[in-house]
Amino acid sequence: MNRLTKAQVRLDTARSLPEVLSASCQAFDQMLATIREHEARAEGLFAAFVLAAAYAADGRDALLAAPSLPWPPPAAPPRSALAVDDMAALASDPVIVADIDDLADTLGDLSKLTAAVLASAASHALDPSDQAACTQAAQSADAMWSLLARPGP
Amino acid sequence: MNSRATFGDFIRAADQHLDEAFVELAVIRTTTDGGTLVREATAGLRRLVTVLERCARDLTPADWQVPERYRPLLTAWGRASIQAREALSHSAALLRAAGSGQEPRADDTEPGSIYRRLESAARELSIGRDLLGTHFATGIDGSRQGRSEWAPVIDSDPVSRALMAEIVSLGAMTGSHCARLTWISGGTPETAPARQRLSAACHWLMAAGCAIQSADQADSVPRDTHELLHAIPVNAEPERPVLRGDETVTELCEGAIAIAERARRASRALVRDAAWSPATSGTSLRHAAAACAATSYHCEILLRTLAGQQFPERSQLHDQLLGSADTVRNARATWLKAAHSWDQMFTDAPKVTSRAAADTADLAYWTGRLAFADAEWTLSRGPSQAIRPPESLAANPEDARCVIATVHHACETITRLAGSDYQQIQVAARAGRLLVTTRSLDESYDIPHPITRAPAHRVDAVIATYGDAEAVSRTATTVMDQLAATTGTASRLLTAARNAIAPTHGDAQNTAEVRDPQVAPLAREVESAGSAQRFVRPPPAAEDTPLQPGTAARRLARGVIGPNREPPLPQRQSACEVGEPIVAAPTSDAIADRHIRIDAAARSLGASRSKELELEL
């Protein structure tokens, strides 16, 4: 089970607002780390990947401002030692993908799930700051999904 | 798509009106009513010279009086500009005196065609002057402040010279033709004073022309500079182009260039307000960096695709394109690092995306649409990411030049953005606006809060990354400068504009200005003279002592001091790799033509005067 799948499972099982915030924060972190590791070989999807990474960071930042985010926040994934265009380091990548399209699919699915979970959390949150954080993060996840999802209905 | 008026439109229109006036003046015979003609020409010329004088005063303020003893310290152009301004002032004063109460009025009889032509030329020049004025605003302290990327170009030494040369040559040419009227019989004794004043005014115009002509001979204005002057557009933001889906390559290029200019304009205001503005946000900076990386990637694709185009016996261009693609690829890598640096850093601003970041994303979109084959391509994942085939991208040399111009503009834009973001981050850091997540810090930090102010080493690292991005992007732009010059694309004006404003003398070289007892009084005068500072000649030897900030000499040094200080314009290639360069008509030839015509008119005037004197005798 790679880290994206783990993040997906955690989001699926989150029930309370703190759990949702923590799981979403972790999901954004994992998506960001995964994109950074693969963007150099994204070729035709390069623009979609680098812009999606920016939205992932936006979403994570929005959640860090939520008062209900449990302390300490989920640990950031270890910083990749991967240099730009360094393909050799991919051998140790825990996210093993057949091709970049499959990875984009996985990221698209996770971002869609994150957007849905956060939108639901925003509608149930009592604290306006939590609501705002969830709404902004949901928008970022939605933007990621529109960048990475396969076109079509 | 870019249909903005340029200064060249108006100066060419003025030139055309004057040409028509000269045709009429040339066919005037002695049977014509000389008095009416003199009155009409005086009125028309007064309008024209008033505008010319205003233009000259913009370049050499009238309140900057340089005593005779200091004039040898001026450059050839400095002396000539002041002489020309004074000559135009004398001419205007004579015409005002001669024309008082004689100007044709609308409710009077129909004004003659010569008046109308001269008045039309004056109007065109006036609009041209106003067009240049749109690039400036008056500050609270009354100083002139640039409002666009063109403002420093207009204020630059070479472009000021070109402008002075153009307006004075127009005046001199008109003066030489109108002077002819004063020798035509048919006037009455009552009109003699008016004729004398017109004659004197015309000779002052020709004197202004001679002053500038001698300066031009000593230190000529390059042709590129005249082209640059003519290309200065009105200061209006290009409209945001909208994609229809069926654009040709040329239309896509025009759209991308317009977007690139919009992004450059938007980036100008960012640095000034970075200490407090919500536009300076982590969101904006990371999105702009990501978009610049995407733009660089698309530009690399475009250059490699062009290199794949089979140009027979064009191996040099092929290598140049591939070399440029490699340089742009390096720019992409540095921008990607810049984007990475925002993964764990942000600012205190809410989630706001600046106009510059939005326009940069647009630039990535337009360059991507150009680079990829799918007509529905977007930044999002599309059905196909196939690269546009070479035959579709550059079906003809014109398309190839358009694509190169687009890449050139894109590189220029990402370079400017790197520079403005670099400064923006510095200002934001000084204001304590840069934040990081505490979990991204090492264990030595014990902060019970998810967010904290960025430590110095992290700030330094981000600033260094943007410094690298700027340096590498600048290298890419320089490489594209060469490619644009080789292929003769219209974008080579970017190079000319940059060279026009680039300082070619270091501060240290001008230190001697302060210490030179001869120059010091002049430097003090220059302190209050605004744009006139460009005309001071440096001493023969320079010292290496740095200047003290805030001194007059510092301002001198930052200005455009020095004779023969032509910016190093790139050498034009004699043979164009793709085809003939896209250039406007050689404007310096037009200027030279005007000088020749002035000389011819002056000779003709001298001959007719001699003949008249013989008849009188």
Tab-separated table of C-alpha atoms in Angstrom, chain B residues 135-136 146-160 268 497 500-501 534 560:
chain	number	residue	atom	x	y	z
B	135	HIS	CA	4.100	56.786	-19.567
B	136	PHE	CA	4.711	59.305	-16.792
B	146	GLY	CA	7.574	56.480	-14.721
B	147	ARG	CA	4.363	54.523	-14.975
B	148	SER	CA	5.305	51.831	-17.425
B	149	GLU	CA	8.151	49.680	-18.645
B	150	TRP	CA	8.608	52.196	-21.468
B	151	ALA	CA	9.211	55.179	-19.178
B	152	PRO	CA	12.936	54.498	-18.629
B	153	VAL	CA	13.296	53.855	-22.352
B	154	ILE	CA	11.784	57.240	-23.193
B	155	ASP	CA	14.024	58.895	-20.624
B	156	SER	CA	17.093	57.058	-21.841
B	157	ASP	CA	19.949	58.839	-23.483
B	158	PRO	CA	19.737	57.230	-26.942
B	159	VAL	CA	15.963	57.551	-27.292
B	160	SER	CA	16.010	61.171	-26.116
B	268	ARG	CA	5.877	46.364	-11.727
B	497	ALA	CA	14.893	48.840	-25.218
B	500	ALA	CA	18.871	51.801	-24.215
B	501	ILE	CA	18.336	51.853	-20.474
B	534	ARG	CA	22.259	63.141	-19.394
B	560	VAL	CA	23.349	58.882	-18.678
